[in-house]
Amino acid sequence: MSKVNIGLQQPGYLESRAGTGNGVFRIMALFFAFEFVRPQDMFGFLAPLHIPMFLNLLMIIIWLTKGQWRGLNERLVQYFFLFILSCAVTITFAQISESVYMKVRILLILMVTGVLPMVAFLSQPKPLMKFFRVWAILHMVLAVIVILKGGVGSGSFLEDENDAALALLMGLPFVTCLAISPRLTSLRQRLFYQGGMILILAAVVTTGSRGGFVGLVAVLFVLWVRSRHRVKKLVIGATAVLLLAGPLAYMLPEGYVGEITSITDTTEDTAYERIRSWRVGLIMFQHNPVFGIGAGNYLWEAGRYSKMDTAEIQEGQRETLYARTAHSAFVTVLSETGSVGSLFYLLIIVGCVKSIRKSKINLQLVENGKAEEVTELLLLGRALEASLAGFLTAGALLSVAYYPNLWWLLGMIVALQRISSAMLSEKSPRRRQT
C-alpha cells in the first residue's frame, strides 16, 4: 500500500463523501455571519425578509440531505442531547413551563443548525482551516460593531455589554493563533490578524465588563502557557505594558480602572447582588436536588427563594430578587436542572477539555507537526483551549448557560478530534486495519 499523503489533498480523504463543497461552506459562513454581525438588526429593510429563519432551515436541510446524519454518534453530541433531555423533563413540574419550552427549543435549534452541521461538514482539514479564518474575521467585525456602538453588541445574545465581551474574548484566541500560522504567506496577512487582536482587545475594554476582563485574563494566560519561548514573551509583554502604561491609561474609558478594580469589593452593590444571587441559586438546588426548579425558571422563582436566604441584606438592597438572573452559567444549570442536568453539563465541559488534549496528541504524532496543515490544526487546538478557558471563567460570572458560545465551540472541538483521529489512523496502517 502506498504511503498516505499528509498534504491532505488526496481524493476521498477524511470522509469527503459527506458532501462538503464550496456551496455548503458558503451557506455555513453566511449562517454564522447573520448570527454574529446580525445585519437584520442594523438594517431595518432586512428584518421582514426573515433571512435568519431561512438560513436555519437551510442548515437543517443540508445536514439531513448531505451530512449523512454525521455527528449523532459522537459522545460529546450525545451528552449535549442528554442535557437537552434533562432540561425538557423539568417541564412537568416547573412553575413556568413556557420558559422550559423556550430553553429546550433554543438548545435543539443550536444542535441541529450549528453543532451537527459543523461536525458533518468541518471534519476535513481544508474546510475546518477555512472556517478557522471565517470565525476569526467574524469576531473582528463584531469588535468594530462593539466599538462603534459604545460597548454593546450587535443584538440577540450579543446585545448586552457583558455578553458581547464574552463573545469577543472567546474569539481572540482564533485571531491570535492565526497571526502566527505558518500558512500565512505575506506580511500583509500577518498584520491583518495582528490588527484584529488589537481591535478585539480595544472592544473588550470598551464594554467595561468586569466578567469580560476576568475571562480575558484567563484567555491571555492560557495562550501564554501554551506558547513557545514563554519567558521571552513575558519579558516583552511586561516591558510593553510599562512603556505604554501612560498612553493606555489616557486612552481607557473614564472610570474603567475603578470599575475593574472593584471586582474584589464584595460590598459593592453589583458584586453583593451577584453573590446573593448565587446563594439563592444554591438554596433552589437544596430544595430541588434532582431535576432543579426547571430550565429558565430562576428568573421567576428568585423572588420566592430569596426570602429563604437568612444572610443579612445590605442597606439599600431589595428584600427579594424577583426577576433577577443567577449571574453565573454554573449556578443557572445547578439550580434549574439539578444534579441530573449538572452532571451532563459537567461531562460536556470535561469532554471538551479531553477532546482538545487528545486532538493535540494525535496531531503531534503525525509527522511530528512538521507539515503546515498539521501545525495550523495544532494552533486551532490551542485557540479552542484558550477560548474554552475564557468561557469557563467569564461564564462563571454571567448568565450564559443556554447561549450559543459553548455549543458552537463544542462543534469545532468534535470536528478537530475527528480529523486528528483520522489522520493518525491513516498514518498507521496497523491502526487502519484494526
Short mmCIF file of N, CA, C and O in Angstrom, two decimals, residues 359-419:
data_model
loop_
_atom_site.label_atom_id
_atom_site.label_comp_id
_atom_site.label_asym_id
_atom_site.label_seq_id
_atom_site.Cartn_x
_atom_site.Cartn_y
_atom_site.Cartn_z
N SER A 359 -6.85 15.55 20.60
CA SER A 359 -6.59 16.04 19.24
C SER A 359 -5.15 16.52 19.10
O SER A 359 -4.47 16.22 18.10
N LYS A 360 -4.66 17.25 20.08
CA LYS A 360 -3.31 17.78 20.02
C LYS A 360 -2.28 16.65 20.06
O LYS A 360 -1.27 16.69 19.35
N ILE A 361 -2.55 15.64 20.88
CA ILE A 361 -1.63 14.49 20.94
C ILE A 361 -1.61 13.76 19.60
O ILE A 361 -0.54 13.40 19.08
N ASN A 362 -2.78 13.52 19.03
CA ASN A 362 -2.85 12.84 17.73
C ASN A 362 -2.09 13.61 16.66
O ASN A 362 -1.34 13.04 15.86
N LEU A 363 -2.30 14.93 16.63
CA LEU A 363 -1.65 15.75 15.60
C LEU A 363 -0.14 15.79 15.78
O LEU A 363 0.61 15.83 14.81
N GLN A 364 0.32 15.76 17.03
CA GLN A 364 1.76 15.77 17.28
C GLN A 364 2.41 14.46 16.83
O GLN A 364 3.61 14.43 16.53
N LEU A 365 1.61 13.39 16.75
CA LEU A 365 2.14 12.10 16.30
C LEU A 365 2.16 11.99 14.78
O LEU A 365 2.76 11.06 14.24
N VAL A 366 1.53 12.93 14.09
CA VAL A 366 1.51 12.91 12.63
C VAL A 366 2.66 13.77 12.13
O VAL A 366 2.63 14.98 12.19
N GLU A 367 3.71 13.15 11.65
CA GLU A 367 4.90 13.82 11.13
C GLU A 367 5.47 14.85 12.11
O GLU A 367 6.07 15.85 11.74
N ASN A 368 5.24 14.58 13.41
CA ASN A 368 5.79 15.45 14.46
C ASN A 368 5.41 16.92 14.27
O ASN A 368 6.15 17.81 14.68
N GLY A 369 4.29 17.18 13.64
CA GLY A 369 3.83 18.56 13.48
C GLY A 369 4.61 19.36 12.47
O GLY A 369 4.56 20.58 12.48
N LYS A 370 5.35 18.69 11.55
CA LYS A 370 6.18 19.44 10.60
C LYS A 370 5.37 20.02 9.45
O LYS A 370 5.71 21.06 8.91
N ALA A 371 4.33 19.32 9.02
CA ALA A 371 3.53 19.81 7.90
C ALA A 371 2.78 21.06 8.31
O ALA A 371 2.31 21.19 9.44
N GLU A 372 2.67 22.02 7.38
CA GLU A 372 2.00 23.28 7.69
C GLU A 372 0.55 23.07 8.09
O GLU A 372 0.03 23.75 8.98
N GLU A 373 -0.13 22.13 7.42
CA GLU A 373 -1.53 21.87 7.75
C GLU A 373 -1.66 21.38 9.19
O GLU A 373 -2.55 21.82 9.93
N VAL A 374 -0.78 20.47 9.57
CA VAL A 374 -0.83 19.93 10.92
C VAL A 374 -0.52 21.01 11.94
O VAL A 374 -1.15 21.12 12.99
N THR A 375 0.46 21.85 11.62
CA THR A 375 0.82 22.94 12.53
C THR A 375 -0.34 23.90 12.73
O THR A 375 -0.61 24.34 13.85
N GLU A 376 -1.07 24.21 11.67
CA GLU A 376 -2.20 25.12 11.83
C GLU A 376 -3.34 24.47 12.60
O GLU A 376 -4.02 25.13 13.39
N LEU A 377 -3.53 23.17 12.41
CA LEU A 377 -4.55 22.47 13.20
C LEU A 377 -4.17 22.46 14.68
O LEU A 377 -5.04 22.56 15.55
N LEU A 378 -2.89 22.35 14.97
CA LEU A 378 -2.43 22.44 16.36
C LEU A 378 -2.70 23.83 16.92
O LEU A 378 -3.08 23.98 18.09
N LEU A 379 -2.52 24.85 16.10
CA LEU A 379 -2.83 26.21 16.53
C LEU A 379 -4.33 26.36 16.80
O LEU A 379 -4.73 27.05 17.74
N LEU A 380 -5.14 25.71 15.98
CA LEU A 380 -6.58 25.74 16.21
C LEU A 380 -6.91 25.08 17.54
O LEU A 380 -7.77 25.57 18.30
N GLY A 381 -6.23 23.96 17.85
CA GLY A 381 -6.43 23.31 19.14
C GLY A 381 -6.08 24.23 20.30
O GLY A 381 -6.79 24.29 21.31
N ARG A 382 -5.01 25.00 20.13
CA ARG A 382 -4.62 25.96 21.17
C ARG A 382 -5.69 27.05 21.31
O ARG A 382 -6.03 27.47 22.42
N ALA A 383 -6.22 27.50 20.18
CA ALA A 383 -7.26 28.54 20.22
C ALA A 383 -8.52 28.02 20.90
O ALA A 383 -9.15 28.73 21.71
N LEU A 384 -8.91 26.79 20.60
CA LEU A 384 -10.08 26.20 21.24
C LEU A 384 -9.88 26.07 22.75
O LEU A 384 -10.80 26.31 23.54
N GLU A 385 -8.69 25.70 23.14
CA GLU A 385 -8.37 25.56 24.55
C GLU A 385 -8.50 26.89 25.29
O GLU A 385 -9.12 26.98 26.35
N ALA A 386 -7.91 27.94 24.72
CA ALA A 386 -7.97 29.26 25.35
C ALA A 386 -9.39 29.81 25.33
O ALA A 386 -9.83 30.45 26.30
N SER A 387 -10.11 29.57 24.25
CA SER A 387 -11.49 30.05 24.15
C SER A 387 -12.38 29.39 25.20
O SER A 387 -13.22 30.05 25.83
N LEU A 388 -12.18 28.09 25.41
CA LEU A 388 -12.95 27.37 26.43
C LEU A 388 -12.61 27.91 27.82
O LEU A 388 -13.50 28.07 28.67
N ALA A 389 -11.33 28.21 28.06
CA ALA A 389 -10.93 28.78 29.34
C ALA A 389 -11.62 30.13 29.57
O ALA A 389 -12.05 30.45 30.68
N GLY A 390 -11.73 30.92 28.50
CA GLY A 390 -12.42 32.20 28.61
C GLY A 390 -13.88 32.03 28.97
O GLY A 390 -14.42 32.78 29.79
N PHE A 391 -14.53 31.04 28.36
CA PHE A 391 -15.94 30.80 28.68
C PHE A 391 -16.11 30.36 30.12
O PHE A 391 -17.03 30.81 30.82
N LEU A 392 -15.25 29.46 30.59
CA LEU A 392 -15.40 28.91 31.94
C LEU A 392 -15.19 29.98 33.01
O LEU A 392 -15.83 29.94 34.07
N THR A 393 -14.30 30.93 32.76
CA THR A 393 -14.04 31.97 33.77
C THR A 393 -15.07 33.10 33.68
O THR A 393 -15.68 33.46 34.68
N ALA A 394 -15.26 33.65 32.50
CA ALA A 394 -16.24 34.74 32.36
C ALA A 394 -17.66 34.20 32.55
O ALA A 394 -18.52 34.87 33.13
N GLY A 395 -17.91 32.98 32.06
CA GLY A 395 -19.24 32.40 32.20
C GLY A 395 -19.62 32.14 33.65
O GLY A 395 -20.81 32.06 33.97
N ALA A 396 -18.63 32.01 34.53
CA ALA A 396 -18.92 31.83 35.95
C ALA A 396 -19.56 33.08 36.54
O ALA A 396 -20.16 33.02 37.62
N LEU A 397 -19.45 34.21 35.85
CA LEU A 397 -20.00 35.48 36.33
C LEU A 397 -21.16 35.98 35.50
O LEU A 397 -21.70 37.06 35.78
N LEU A 398 -21.54 35.23 34.46
CA LEU A 398 -22.59 35.68 33.55
C LEU A 398 -23.63 34.58 33.34
O LEU A 398 -23.29 33.39 33.37
N SER A 399 -24.85 34.97 33.09
CA SER A 399 -25.93 34.00 32.88
C SER A 399 -25.98 33.59 31.41
O SER A 399 -26.84 34.04 30.64
N VAL A 400 -25.05 32.72 31.00
CA VAL A 400 -24.92 32.37 29.59
C VAL A 400 -25.01 30.86 29.36
O VAL A 400 -24.50 30.35 28.36
N ALA A 401 -25.66 30.16 30.27
CA ALA A 401 -25.71 28.69 30.17
C ALA A 401 -26.35 28.21 28.88
O ALA A 401 -25.93 27.19 28.32
N TYR A 402 -27.35 28.93 28.38
CA TYR A 402 -28.08 28.48 27.20
C TYR A 402 -27.67 29.26 25.95
O TYR A 402 -28.29 29.11 24.90
N TYR A 403 -26.66 30.10 26.06
CA TYR A 403 -26.18 30.87 24.92
C TYR A 403 -25.42 29.97 23.95
O TYR A 403 -24.93 28.90 24.32
N PRO A 404 -25.25 30.39 22.70
CA PRO A 404 -24.59 29.54 21.70
C PRO A 404 -23.08 29.34 21.92
O PRO A 404 -22.51 28.42 21.35
N ASN A 405 -22.45 30.19 22.73
CA ASN A 405 -20.98 30.22 22.80
C ASN A 405 -20.35 28.85 23.01
O ASN A 405 -19.47 28.44 22.26
N LEU A 406 -20.78 28.15 24.06
CA LEU A 406 -20.19 26.85 24.38
C LEU A 406 -20.54 25.81 23.33
O LEU A 406 -19.70 24.99 22.95
N TRP A 407 -21.77 25.86 22.83
CA TRP A 407 -22.23 24.79 21.95
C TRP A 407 -21.56 24.87 20.58
O TRP A 407 -21.21 23.83 19.99
N TRP A 408 -21.36 26.06 20.05
CA TRP A 408 -20.64 26.17 18.78
C TRP A 408 -19.18 25.77 18.95
O TRP A 408 -18.58 25.18 18.06
N LEU A 409 -18.62 26.09 20.10
CA LEU A 409 -17.25 25.66 20.39
C LEU A 409 -17.17 24.14 20.40
O LEU A 409 -16.23 23.54 19.89
N LEU A 410 -18.21 23.51 20.96
CA LEU A 410 -18.27 22.04 21.00
C LEU A 410 -18.23 21.46 19.59
O LEU A 410 -17.56 20.46 19.34
N GLY A 411 -18.95 22.08 18.66
CA GLY A 411 -18.95 21.58 17.28
C GLY A 411 -17.57 21.59 16.66
O GLY A 411 -17.17 20.62 16.00
N MET A 412 -16.82 22.67 16.88
CA MET A 412 -15.46 22.74 16.33
C MET A 412 -14.52 21.74 17.02
O MET A 412 -13.64 21.16 16.38
N ILE A 413 -14.71 21.56 18.31
CA ILE A 413 -13.86 20.63 19.06
C ILE A 413 -14.04 19.20 18.54
O ILE A 413 -13.07 18.47 18.34
N VAL A 414 -15.29 18.81 18.32
CA VAL A 414 -15.56 17.46 17.80
C VAL A 414 -15.00 17.31 16.39
O VAL A 414 -14.40 16.28 16.05
N ALA A 415 -15.17 18.33 15.55
CA ALA A 415 -14.65 18.27 14.18
C ALA A 415 -13.14 18.11 14.19
O ALA A 415 -12.58 17.30 13.41
N LEU A 416 -12.44 18.83 15.07
CA LEU A 416 -10.98 18.71 15.13
C LEU A 416 -10.56 17.33 15.59
O LEU A 416 -9.60 16.75 15.06
N GLN A 417 -11.27 16.76 16.56
CA GLN A 417 -10.89 15.43 17.02
C GLN A 417 -11.12 14.38 15.93
O GLN A 417 -10.32 13.46 15.77
N ARG A 418 -12.20 14.52 15.17
CA ARG A 418 -12.44 13.57 14.08
C ARG A 418 -11.31 13.62 13.06
O ARG A 418 -10.85 12.60 12.55
N ILE A 419 -10.85 14.84 12.75
CA ILE A 419 -9.76 14.99 11.79
C ILE A 419 -8.48 14.39 12.33
O ILE A 419 -7.79 13.63 11.64
#
